[in-house]
PDB file of C-alpha atoms in Angstrom:
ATOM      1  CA  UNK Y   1      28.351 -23.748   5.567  1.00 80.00           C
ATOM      2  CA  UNK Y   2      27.397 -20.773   7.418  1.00 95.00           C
ATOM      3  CA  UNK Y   3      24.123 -18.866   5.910  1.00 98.00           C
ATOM      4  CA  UNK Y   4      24.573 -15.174   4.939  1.00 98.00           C
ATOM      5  CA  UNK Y   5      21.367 -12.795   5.110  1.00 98.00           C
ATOM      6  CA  UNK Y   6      20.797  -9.012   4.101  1.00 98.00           C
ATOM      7  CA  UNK Y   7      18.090  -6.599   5.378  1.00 98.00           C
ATOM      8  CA  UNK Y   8      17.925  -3.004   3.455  1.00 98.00           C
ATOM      9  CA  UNK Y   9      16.475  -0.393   5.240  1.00 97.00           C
ATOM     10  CA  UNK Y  10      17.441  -2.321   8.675  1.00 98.00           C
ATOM     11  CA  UNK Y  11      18.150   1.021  10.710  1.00 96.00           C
ATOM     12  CA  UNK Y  12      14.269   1.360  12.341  1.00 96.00           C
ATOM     13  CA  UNK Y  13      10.962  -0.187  11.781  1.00 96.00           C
ATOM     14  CA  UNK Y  14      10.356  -3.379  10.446  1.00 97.00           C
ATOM     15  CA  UNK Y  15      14.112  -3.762   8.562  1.00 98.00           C
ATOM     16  CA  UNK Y  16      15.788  -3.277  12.170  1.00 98.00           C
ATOM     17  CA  UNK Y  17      13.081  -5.572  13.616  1.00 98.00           C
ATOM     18  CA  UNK Y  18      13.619  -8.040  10.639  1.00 98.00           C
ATOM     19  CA  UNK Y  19      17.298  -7.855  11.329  1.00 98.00           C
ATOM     20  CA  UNK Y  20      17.277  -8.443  14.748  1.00 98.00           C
ATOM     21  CA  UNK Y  21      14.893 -11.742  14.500  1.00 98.00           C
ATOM     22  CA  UNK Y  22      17.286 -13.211  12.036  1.00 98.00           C
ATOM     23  CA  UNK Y  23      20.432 -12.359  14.618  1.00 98.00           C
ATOM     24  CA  UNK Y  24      18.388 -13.925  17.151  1.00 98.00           C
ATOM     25  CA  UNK Y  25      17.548 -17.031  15.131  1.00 98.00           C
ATOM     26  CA  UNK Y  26      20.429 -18.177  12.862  1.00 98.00           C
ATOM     27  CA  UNK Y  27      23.136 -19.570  14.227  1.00 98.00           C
ATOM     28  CA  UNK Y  28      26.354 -18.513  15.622  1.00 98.00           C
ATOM     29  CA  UNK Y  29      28.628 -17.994  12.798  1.00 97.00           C
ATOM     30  CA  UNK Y  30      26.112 -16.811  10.212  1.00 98.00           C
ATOM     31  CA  UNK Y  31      26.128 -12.987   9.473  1.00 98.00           C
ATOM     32  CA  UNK Y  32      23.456 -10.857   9.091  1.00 98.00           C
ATOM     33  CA  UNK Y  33      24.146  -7.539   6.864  1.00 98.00           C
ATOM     34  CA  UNK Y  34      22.338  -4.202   8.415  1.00 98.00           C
ATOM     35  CA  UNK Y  35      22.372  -1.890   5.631  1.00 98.00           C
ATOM     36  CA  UNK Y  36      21.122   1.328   5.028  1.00 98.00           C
ATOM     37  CA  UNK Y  37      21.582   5.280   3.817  1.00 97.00           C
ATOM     38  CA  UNK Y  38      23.845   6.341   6.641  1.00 97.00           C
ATOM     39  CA  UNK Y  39      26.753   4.874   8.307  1.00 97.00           C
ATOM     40  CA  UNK Y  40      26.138   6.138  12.049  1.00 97.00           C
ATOM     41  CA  UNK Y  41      22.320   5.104  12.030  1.00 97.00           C
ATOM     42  CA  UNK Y  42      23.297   1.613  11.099  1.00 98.00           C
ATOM     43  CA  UNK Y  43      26.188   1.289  13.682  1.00 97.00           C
ATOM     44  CA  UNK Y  44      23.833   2.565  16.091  1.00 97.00           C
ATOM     45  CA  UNK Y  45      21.331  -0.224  15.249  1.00 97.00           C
ATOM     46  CA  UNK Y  46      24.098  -2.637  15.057  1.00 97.00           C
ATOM     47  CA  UNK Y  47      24.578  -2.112  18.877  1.00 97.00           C
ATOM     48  CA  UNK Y  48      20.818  -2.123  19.392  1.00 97.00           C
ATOM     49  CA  UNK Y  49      20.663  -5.525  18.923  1.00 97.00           C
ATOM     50  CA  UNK Y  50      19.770  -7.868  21.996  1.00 96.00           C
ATOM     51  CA  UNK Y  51      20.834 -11.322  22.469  1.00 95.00           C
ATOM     52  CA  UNK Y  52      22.456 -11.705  19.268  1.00 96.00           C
ATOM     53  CA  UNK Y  53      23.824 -14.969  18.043  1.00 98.00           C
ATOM     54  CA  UNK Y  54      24.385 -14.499  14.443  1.00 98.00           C
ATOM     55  CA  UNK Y  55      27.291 -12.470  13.442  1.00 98.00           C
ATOM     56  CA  UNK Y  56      26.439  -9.196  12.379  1.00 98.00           C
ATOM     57  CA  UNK Y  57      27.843  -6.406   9.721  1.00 97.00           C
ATOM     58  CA  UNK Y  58      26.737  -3.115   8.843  1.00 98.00           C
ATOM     59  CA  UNK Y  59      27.155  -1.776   4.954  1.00 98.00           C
ATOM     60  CA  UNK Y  60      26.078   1.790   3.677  1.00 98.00           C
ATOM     61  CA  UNK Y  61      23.975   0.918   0.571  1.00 98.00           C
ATOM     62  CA  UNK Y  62      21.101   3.196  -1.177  1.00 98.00           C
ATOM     63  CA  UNK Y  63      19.024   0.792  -3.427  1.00 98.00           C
ATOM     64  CA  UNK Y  64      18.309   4.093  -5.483  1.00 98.00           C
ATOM     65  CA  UNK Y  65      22.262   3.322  -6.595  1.00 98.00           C
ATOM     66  CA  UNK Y  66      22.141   0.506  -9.069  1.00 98.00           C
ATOM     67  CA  UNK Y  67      25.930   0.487  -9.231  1.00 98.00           C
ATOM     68  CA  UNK Y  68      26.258  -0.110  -5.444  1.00 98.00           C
ATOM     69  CA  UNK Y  69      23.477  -2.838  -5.134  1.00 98.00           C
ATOM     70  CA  UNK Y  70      25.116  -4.591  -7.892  1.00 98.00           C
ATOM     71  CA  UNK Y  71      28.450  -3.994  -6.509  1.00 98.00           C
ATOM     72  CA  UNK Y  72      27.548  -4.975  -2.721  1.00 98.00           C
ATOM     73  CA  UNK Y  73      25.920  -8.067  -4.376  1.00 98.00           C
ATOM     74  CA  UNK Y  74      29.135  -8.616  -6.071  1.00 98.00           C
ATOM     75  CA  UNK Y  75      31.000  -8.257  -2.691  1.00 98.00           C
ATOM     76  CA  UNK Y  76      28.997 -10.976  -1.093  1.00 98.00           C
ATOM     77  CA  UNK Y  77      29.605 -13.327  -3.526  1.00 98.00           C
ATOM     78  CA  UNK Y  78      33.316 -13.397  -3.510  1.00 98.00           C
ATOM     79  CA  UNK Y  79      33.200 -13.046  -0.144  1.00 97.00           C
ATOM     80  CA  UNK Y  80      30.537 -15.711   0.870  1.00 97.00           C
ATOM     81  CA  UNK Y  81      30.155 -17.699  -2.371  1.00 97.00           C
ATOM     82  CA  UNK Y  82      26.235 -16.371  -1.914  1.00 98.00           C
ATOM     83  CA  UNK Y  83      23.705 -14.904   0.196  1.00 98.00           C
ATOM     84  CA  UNK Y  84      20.863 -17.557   1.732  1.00 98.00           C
ATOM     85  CA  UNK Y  85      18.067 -14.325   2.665  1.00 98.00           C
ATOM     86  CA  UNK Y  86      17.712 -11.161   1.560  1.00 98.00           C
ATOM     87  CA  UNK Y  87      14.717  -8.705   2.819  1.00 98.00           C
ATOM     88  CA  UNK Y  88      13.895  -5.769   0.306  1.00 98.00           C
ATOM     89  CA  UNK Y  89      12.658  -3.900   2.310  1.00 98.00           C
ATOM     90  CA  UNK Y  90      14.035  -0.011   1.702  1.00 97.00           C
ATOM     91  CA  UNK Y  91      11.086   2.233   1.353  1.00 96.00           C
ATOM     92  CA  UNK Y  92      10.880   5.756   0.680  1.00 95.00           C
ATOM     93  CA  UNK Y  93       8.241   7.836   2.987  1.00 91.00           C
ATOM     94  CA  UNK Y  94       4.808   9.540   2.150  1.00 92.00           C
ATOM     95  CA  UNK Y  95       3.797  12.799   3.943  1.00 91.00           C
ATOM     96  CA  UNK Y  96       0.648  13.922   4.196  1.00 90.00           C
ATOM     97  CA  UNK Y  97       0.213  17.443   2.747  1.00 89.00           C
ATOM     98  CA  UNK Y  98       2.890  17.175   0.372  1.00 93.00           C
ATOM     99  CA  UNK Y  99       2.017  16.809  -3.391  1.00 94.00           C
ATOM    100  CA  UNK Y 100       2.194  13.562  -4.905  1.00 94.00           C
ATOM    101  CA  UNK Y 101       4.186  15.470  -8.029  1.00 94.00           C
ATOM    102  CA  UNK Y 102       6.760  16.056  -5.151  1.00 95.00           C
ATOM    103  CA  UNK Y 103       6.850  12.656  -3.907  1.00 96.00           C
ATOM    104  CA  UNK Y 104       6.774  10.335  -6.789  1.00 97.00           C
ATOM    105  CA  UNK Y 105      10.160  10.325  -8.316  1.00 98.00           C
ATOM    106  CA  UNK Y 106      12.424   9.408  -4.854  1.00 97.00           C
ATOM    107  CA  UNK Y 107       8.639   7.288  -4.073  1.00 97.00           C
ATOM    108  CA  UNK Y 108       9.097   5.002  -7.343  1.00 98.00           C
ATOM    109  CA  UNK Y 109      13.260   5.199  -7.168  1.00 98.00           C
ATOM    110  CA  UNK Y 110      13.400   3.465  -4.000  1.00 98.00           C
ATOM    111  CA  UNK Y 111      10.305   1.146  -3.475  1.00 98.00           C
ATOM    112  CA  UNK Y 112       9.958   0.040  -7.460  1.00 98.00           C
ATOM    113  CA  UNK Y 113      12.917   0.733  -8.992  1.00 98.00           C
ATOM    114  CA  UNK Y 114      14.961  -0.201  -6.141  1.00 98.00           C
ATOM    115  CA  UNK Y 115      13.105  -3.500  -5.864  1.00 98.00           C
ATOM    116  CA  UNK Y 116      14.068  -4.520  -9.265  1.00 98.00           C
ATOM    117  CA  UNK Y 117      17.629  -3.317  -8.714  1.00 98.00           C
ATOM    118  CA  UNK Y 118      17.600  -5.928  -5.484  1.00 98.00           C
ATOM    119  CA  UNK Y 119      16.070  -8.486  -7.535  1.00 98.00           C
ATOM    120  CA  UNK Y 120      18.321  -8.704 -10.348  1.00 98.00           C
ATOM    121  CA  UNK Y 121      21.365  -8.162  -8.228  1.00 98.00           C
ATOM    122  CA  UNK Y 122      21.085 -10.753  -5.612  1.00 98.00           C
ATOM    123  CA  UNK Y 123      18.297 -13.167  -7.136  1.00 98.00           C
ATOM    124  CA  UNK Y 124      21.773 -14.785  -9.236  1.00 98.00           C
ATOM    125  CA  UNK Y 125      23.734 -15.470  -6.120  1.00 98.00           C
ATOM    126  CA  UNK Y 126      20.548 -16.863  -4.090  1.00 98.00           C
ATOM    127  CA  UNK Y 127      22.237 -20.293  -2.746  1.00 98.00           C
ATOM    128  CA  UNK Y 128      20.135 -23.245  -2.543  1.00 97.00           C
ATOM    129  CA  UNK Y 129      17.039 -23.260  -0.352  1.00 97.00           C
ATOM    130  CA  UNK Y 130      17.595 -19.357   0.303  1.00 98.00           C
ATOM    131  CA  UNK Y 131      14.851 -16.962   0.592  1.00 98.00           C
ATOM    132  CA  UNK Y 132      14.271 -13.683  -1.170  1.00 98.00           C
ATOM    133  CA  UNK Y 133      11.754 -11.554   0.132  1.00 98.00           C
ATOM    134  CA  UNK Y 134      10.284  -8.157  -0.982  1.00 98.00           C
ATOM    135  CA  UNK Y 135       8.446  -6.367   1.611  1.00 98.00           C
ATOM    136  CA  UNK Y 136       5.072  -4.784  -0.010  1.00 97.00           C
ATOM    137  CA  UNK Y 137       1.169  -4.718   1.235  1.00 96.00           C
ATOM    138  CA  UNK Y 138      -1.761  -5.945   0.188  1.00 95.00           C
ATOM    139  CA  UNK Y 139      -2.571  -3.012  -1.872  1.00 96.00           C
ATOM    140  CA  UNK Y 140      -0.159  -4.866  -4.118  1.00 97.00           C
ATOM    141  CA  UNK Y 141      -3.218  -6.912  -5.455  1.00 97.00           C
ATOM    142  CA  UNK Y 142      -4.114  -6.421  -9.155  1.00 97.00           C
ATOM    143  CA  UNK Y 143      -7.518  -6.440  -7.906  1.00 95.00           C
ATOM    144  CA  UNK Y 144      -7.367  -2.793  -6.404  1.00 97.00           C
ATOM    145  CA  UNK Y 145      -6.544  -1.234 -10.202  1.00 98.00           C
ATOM    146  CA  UNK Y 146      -9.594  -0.835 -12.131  1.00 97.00           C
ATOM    147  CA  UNK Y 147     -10.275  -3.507 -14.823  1.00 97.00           C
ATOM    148  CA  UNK Y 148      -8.922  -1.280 -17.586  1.00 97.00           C
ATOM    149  CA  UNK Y 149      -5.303  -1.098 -15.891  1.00 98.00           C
ATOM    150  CA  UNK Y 150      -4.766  -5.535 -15.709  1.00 98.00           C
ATOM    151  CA  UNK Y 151      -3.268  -5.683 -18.628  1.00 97.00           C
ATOM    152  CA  UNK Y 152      -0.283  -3.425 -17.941  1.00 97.00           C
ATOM    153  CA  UNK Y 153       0.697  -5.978 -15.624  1.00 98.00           C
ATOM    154  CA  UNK Y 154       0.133  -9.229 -17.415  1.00 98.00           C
ATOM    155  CA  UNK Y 155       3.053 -10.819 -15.606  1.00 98.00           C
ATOM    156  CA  UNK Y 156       2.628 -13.951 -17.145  1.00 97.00           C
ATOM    157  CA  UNK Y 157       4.227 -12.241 -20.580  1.00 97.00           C
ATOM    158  CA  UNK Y 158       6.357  -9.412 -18.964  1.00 98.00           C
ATOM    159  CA  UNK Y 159      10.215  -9.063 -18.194  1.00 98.00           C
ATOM    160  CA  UNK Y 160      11.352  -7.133 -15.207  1.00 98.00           C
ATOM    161  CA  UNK Y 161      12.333  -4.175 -17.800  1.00 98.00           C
ATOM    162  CA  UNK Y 162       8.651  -4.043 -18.773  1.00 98.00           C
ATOM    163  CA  UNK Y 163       7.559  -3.624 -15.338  1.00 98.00           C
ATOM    164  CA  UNK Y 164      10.164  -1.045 -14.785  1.00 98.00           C
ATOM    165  CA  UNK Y 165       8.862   0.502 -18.078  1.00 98.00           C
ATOM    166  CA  UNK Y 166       4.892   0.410 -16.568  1.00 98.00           C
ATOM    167  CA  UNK Y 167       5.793   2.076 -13.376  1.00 98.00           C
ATOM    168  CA  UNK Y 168       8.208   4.267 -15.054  1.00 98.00           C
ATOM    169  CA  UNK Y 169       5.293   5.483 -17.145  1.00 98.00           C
ATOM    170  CA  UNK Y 170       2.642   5.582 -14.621  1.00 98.00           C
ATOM    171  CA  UNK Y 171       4.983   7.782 -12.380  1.00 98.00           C
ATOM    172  CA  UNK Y 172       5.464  10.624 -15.802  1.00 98.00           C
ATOM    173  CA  UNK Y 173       0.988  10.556 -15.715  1.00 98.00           C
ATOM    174  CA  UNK Y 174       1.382  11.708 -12.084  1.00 98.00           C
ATOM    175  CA  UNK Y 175       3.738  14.182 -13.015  1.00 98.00           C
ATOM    176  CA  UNK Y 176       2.338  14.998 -15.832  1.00 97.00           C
ATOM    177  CA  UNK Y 177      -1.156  15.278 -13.868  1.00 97.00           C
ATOM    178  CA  UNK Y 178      -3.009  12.651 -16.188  1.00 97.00           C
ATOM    179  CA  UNK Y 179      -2.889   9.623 -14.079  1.00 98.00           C
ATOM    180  CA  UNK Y 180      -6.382   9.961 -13.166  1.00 97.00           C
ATOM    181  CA  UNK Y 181      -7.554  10.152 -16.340  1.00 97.00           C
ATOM    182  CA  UNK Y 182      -5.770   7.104 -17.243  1.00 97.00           C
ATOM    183  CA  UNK Y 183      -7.553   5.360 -14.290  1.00 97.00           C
ATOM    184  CA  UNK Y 184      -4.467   5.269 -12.168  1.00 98.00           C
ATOM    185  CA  UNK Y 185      -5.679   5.253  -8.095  1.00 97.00           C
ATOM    186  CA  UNK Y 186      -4.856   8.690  -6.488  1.00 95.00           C
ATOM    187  CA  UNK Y 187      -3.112   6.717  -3.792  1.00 95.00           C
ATOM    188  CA  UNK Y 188       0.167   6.501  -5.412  1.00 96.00           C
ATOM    189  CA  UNK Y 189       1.278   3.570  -2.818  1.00 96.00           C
ATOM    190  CA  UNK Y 190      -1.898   1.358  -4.721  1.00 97.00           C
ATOM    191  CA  UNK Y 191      -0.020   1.003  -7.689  1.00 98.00           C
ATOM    192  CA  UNK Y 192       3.400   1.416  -6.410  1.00 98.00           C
ATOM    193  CA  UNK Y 193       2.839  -1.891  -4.442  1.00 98.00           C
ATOM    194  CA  UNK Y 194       1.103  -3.483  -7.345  1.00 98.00           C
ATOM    195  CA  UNK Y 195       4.291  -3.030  -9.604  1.00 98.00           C
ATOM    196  CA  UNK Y 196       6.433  -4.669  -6.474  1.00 98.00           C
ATOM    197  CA  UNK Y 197       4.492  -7.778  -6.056  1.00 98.00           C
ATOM    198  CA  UNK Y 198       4.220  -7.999 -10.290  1.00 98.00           C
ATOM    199  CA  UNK Y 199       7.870  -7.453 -10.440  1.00 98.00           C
ATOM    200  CA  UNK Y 200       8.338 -10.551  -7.772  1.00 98.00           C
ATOM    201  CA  UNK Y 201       5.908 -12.797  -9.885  1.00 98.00           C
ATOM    202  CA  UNK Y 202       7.774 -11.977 -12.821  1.00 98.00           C
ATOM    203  CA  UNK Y 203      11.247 -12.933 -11.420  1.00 98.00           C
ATOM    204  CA  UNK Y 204       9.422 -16.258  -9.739  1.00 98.00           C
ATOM    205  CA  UNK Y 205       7.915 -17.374 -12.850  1.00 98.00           C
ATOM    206  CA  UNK Y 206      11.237 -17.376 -14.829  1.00 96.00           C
ATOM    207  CA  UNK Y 207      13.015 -19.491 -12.084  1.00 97.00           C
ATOM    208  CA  UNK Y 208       9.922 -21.807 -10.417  1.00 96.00           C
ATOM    209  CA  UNK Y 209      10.890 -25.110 -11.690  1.00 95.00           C
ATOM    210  CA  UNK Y 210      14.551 -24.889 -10.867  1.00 95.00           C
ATOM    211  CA  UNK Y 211      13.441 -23.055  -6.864  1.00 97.00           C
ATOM    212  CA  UNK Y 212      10.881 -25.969  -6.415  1.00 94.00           C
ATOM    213  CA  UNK Y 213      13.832 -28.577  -6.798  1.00 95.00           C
ATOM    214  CA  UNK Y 214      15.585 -26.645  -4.280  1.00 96.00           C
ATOM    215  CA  UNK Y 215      13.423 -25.675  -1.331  1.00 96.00           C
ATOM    216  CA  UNK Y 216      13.447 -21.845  -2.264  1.00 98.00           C
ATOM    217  CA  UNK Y 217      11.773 -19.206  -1.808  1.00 98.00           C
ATOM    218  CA  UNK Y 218      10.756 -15.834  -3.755  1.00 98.00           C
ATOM    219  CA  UNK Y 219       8.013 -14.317  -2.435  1.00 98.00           C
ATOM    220  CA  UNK Y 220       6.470 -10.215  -1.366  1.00 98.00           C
ATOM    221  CA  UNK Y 221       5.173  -9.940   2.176  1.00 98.00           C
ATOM    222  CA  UNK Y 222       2.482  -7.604   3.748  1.00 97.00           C
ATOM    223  CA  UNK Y 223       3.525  -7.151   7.232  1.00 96.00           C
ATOM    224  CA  UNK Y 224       0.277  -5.418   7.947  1.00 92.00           C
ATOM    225  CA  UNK Y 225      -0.136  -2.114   9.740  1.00 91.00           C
ATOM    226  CA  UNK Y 226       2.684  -1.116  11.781  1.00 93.00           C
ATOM    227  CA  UNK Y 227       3.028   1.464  14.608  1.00 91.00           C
ATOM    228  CA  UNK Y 228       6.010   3.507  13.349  1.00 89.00           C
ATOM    229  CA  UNK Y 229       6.965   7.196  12.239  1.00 83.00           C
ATOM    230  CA  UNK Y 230       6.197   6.281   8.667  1.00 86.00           C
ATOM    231  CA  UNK Y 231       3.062   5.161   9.119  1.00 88.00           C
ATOM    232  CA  UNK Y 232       1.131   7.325  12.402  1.00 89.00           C
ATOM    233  CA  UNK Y 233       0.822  10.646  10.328  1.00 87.00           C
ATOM    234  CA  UNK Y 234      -2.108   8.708   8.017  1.00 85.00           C
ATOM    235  CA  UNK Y 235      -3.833   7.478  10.907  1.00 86.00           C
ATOM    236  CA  UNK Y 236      -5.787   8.855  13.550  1.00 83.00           C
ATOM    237  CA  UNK Y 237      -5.733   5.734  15.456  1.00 88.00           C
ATOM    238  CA  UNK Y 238      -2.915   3.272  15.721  1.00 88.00           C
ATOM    239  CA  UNK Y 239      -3.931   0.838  18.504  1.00 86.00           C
ATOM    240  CA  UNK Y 240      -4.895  -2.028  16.069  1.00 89.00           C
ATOM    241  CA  UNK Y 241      -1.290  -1.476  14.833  1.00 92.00           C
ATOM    242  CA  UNK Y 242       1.517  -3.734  15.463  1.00 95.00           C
ATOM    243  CA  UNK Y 243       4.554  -2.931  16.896  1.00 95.00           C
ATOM    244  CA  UNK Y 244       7.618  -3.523  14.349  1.00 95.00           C
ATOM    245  CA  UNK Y 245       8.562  -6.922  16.202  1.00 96.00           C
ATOM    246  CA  UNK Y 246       5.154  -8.319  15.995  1.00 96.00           C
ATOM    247  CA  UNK Y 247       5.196  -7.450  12.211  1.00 96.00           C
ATOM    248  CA  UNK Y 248       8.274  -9.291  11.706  1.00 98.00           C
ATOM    249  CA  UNK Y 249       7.266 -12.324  13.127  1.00 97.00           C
ATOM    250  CA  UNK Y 250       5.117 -13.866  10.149  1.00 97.00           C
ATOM    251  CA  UNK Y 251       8.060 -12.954   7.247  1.00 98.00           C
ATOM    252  CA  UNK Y 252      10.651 -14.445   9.607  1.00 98.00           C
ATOM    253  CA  UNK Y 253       8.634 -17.314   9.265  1.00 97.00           C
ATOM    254  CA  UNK Y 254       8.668 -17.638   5.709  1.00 97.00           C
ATOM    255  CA  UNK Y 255      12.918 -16.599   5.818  1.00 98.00           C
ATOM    256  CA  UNK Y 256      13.178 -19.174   8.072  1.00 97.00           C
ATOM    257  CA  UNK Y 257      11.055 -21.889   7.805  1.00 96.00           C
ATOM    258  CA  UNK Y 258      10.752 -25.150   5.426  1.00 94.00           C
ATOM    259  CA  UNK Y 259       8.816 -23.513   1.916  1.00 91.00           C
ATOM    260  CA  UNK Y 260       5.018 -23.867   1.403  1.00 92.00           C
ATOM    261  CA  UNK Y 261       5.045 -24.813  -2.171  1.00 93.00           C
ATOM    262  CA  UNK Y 262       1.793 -22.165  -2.356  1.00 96.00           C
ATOM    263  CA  UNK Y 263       3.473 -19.351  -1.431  1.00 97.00           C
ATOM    264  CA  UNK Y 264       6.004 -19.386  -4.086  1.00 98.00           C
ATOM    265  CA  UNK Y 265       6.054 -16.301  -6.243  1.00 98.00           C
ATOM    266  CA  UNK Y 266       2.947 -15.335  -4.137  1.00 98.00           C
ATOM    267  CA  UNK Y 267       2.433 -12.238  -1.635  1.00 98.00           C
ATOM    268  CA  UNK Y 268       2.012 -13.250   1.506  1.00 98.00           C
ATOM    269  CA  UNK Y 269       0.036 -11.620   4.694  1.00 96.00           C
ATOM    270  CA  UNK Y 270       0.016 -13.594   8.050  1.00 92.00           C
ATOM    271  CA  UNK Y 271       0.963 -16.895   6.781  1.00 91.00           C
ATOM    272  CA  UNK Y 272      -1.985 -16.947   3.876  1.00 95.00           C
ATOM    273  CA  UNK Y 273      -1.483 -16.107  -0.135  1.00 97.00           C
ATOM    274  CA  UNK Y 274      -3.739 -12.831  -1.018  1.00 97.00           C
ATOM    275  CA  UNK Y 275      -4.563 -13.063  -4.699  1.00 97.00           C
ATOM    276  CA  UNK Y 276      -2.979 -11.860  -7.338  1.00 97.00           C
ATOM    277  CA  UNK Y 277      -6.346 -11.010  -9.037  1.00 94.00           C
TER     278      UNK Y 277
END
């Protein structure tokens, strides 16, 4: 059966990057879906791609649009019978300067909400021995909230709702400007990332036993730091960075390769689990 994979936000950066490793690697016949906000930037990446082997498609899809990620998801099904990898990896931009207040809403819409709109939409037509795997960063930690903020992500007791509902509610303090005084980080990606990775070890812990018997795989990734136009206006210097195919190399690893029973439901930087706590 030929294997079906997804990147969103595979235009530039680590998606296109991401997108092109899997076209490289899978086999002729498979597909890989581009997908993206605009049409022309993903045909444009689509012929980007070098030594392809995989079949490739291109589909316009916003992650802020829960009706289109659950209809796209829909579309694969019928079309494929199922999807075998999916990167979440969509992720709204932070510019320096701006006001968090201006930047929150699209921030969370995209990189939390639209996580858990990826999640439940493809996580029921994951085949056998797929992968599904949400790009985040080891800020996602619970360890970089203060003590006094754990419990809002117990995600040993919370649904994917309730971790909408925390980050829903952490995102009004910022508007609201009480977040510090509730102990929320002024870094708004800190707990942005944290409700990511919490929102993956929520949907792992609900379907471990049944993955384990199948060789797969739910899992965040840190890519690490990454030379790109997202990420050079926060730092003065880049040359530790990565380029965006070096970054891909260690999540096309985990898409790719047999599972590592310890990485299940786990985030994952350079091959090793960072702690949830």
């Amino acid at each position: 059966m030929s294997r079906v994979a997804i990147v969103t936000g595979a235009n530039q950066g680590l998606g296109f990057a991401l997108a092109e490793g899997l076209v490289q690697r899978m086999a002729a016949g498979d597909v890989v879906y581009l997908t993206g906000r605009s049409g022309d930037r993903l045909r444009d990446a689509a012929t980007r791609l070098t030594v392809p082997v995989a079949d490739t498609g291109t589909h316009v899809l916003d992650v802020r649009d829960g009706a289109a990620v659950a209809a796209f998801a829909g579309e694969l099904r019928d079309r494929h019978g199922g999807v075998d990898i999916v990167f979440s990896n969509a992720a709204a931009r932070l510019t320096p300067q701006t006001p968090w207040s201006e930047l929150i809403e699209p921030f969370v819409d995209t990189n939390n909400l639209g996580t858990t709109r990826m999640l439940r939409a493809f996580s029921p037509i994951l085949r056998p021995a797929g992968r599904l795997l949400v790009v985040a960063s080891d800020f996602g930690t619970l360890n970089n909230l203060p003590t006094s903020l754990h419990d809002r992500f117990d995600t040993a007791t919370m649904s994917l709702d309730d971790v909408d509902a925390t980050v829903l509610a952490w995102r009004d303090a910022v508007l609201a400007g009480t977040a510090g005084a509730q102990g929320w980080p002024d870094w708004i990606n800190i707990p942005s990332k944290v409700g990511q990775v919490a929102a993956v070890r929520v949907l792992a812990r609900d379907r471990r036993e049944a993955d384990k018997r199948t060789d797969t795989l739910i899992a965040a990734v840190c890519p690490g730091l990454i030379d790109t136009a997202a990420s050079r206006p926060w730092f003065d210097d880049m040359s530790s960075a990565q380029t965006p195919a070096q970054a891909a190399t260690d999540p096309l690893r985990l898409a790719l390769n047999p599972v590592s029973p310890d990485t299940y439901g786990e985030l994952v930087q350079l091959g090793r689990v960072r702690p949830w706590l």
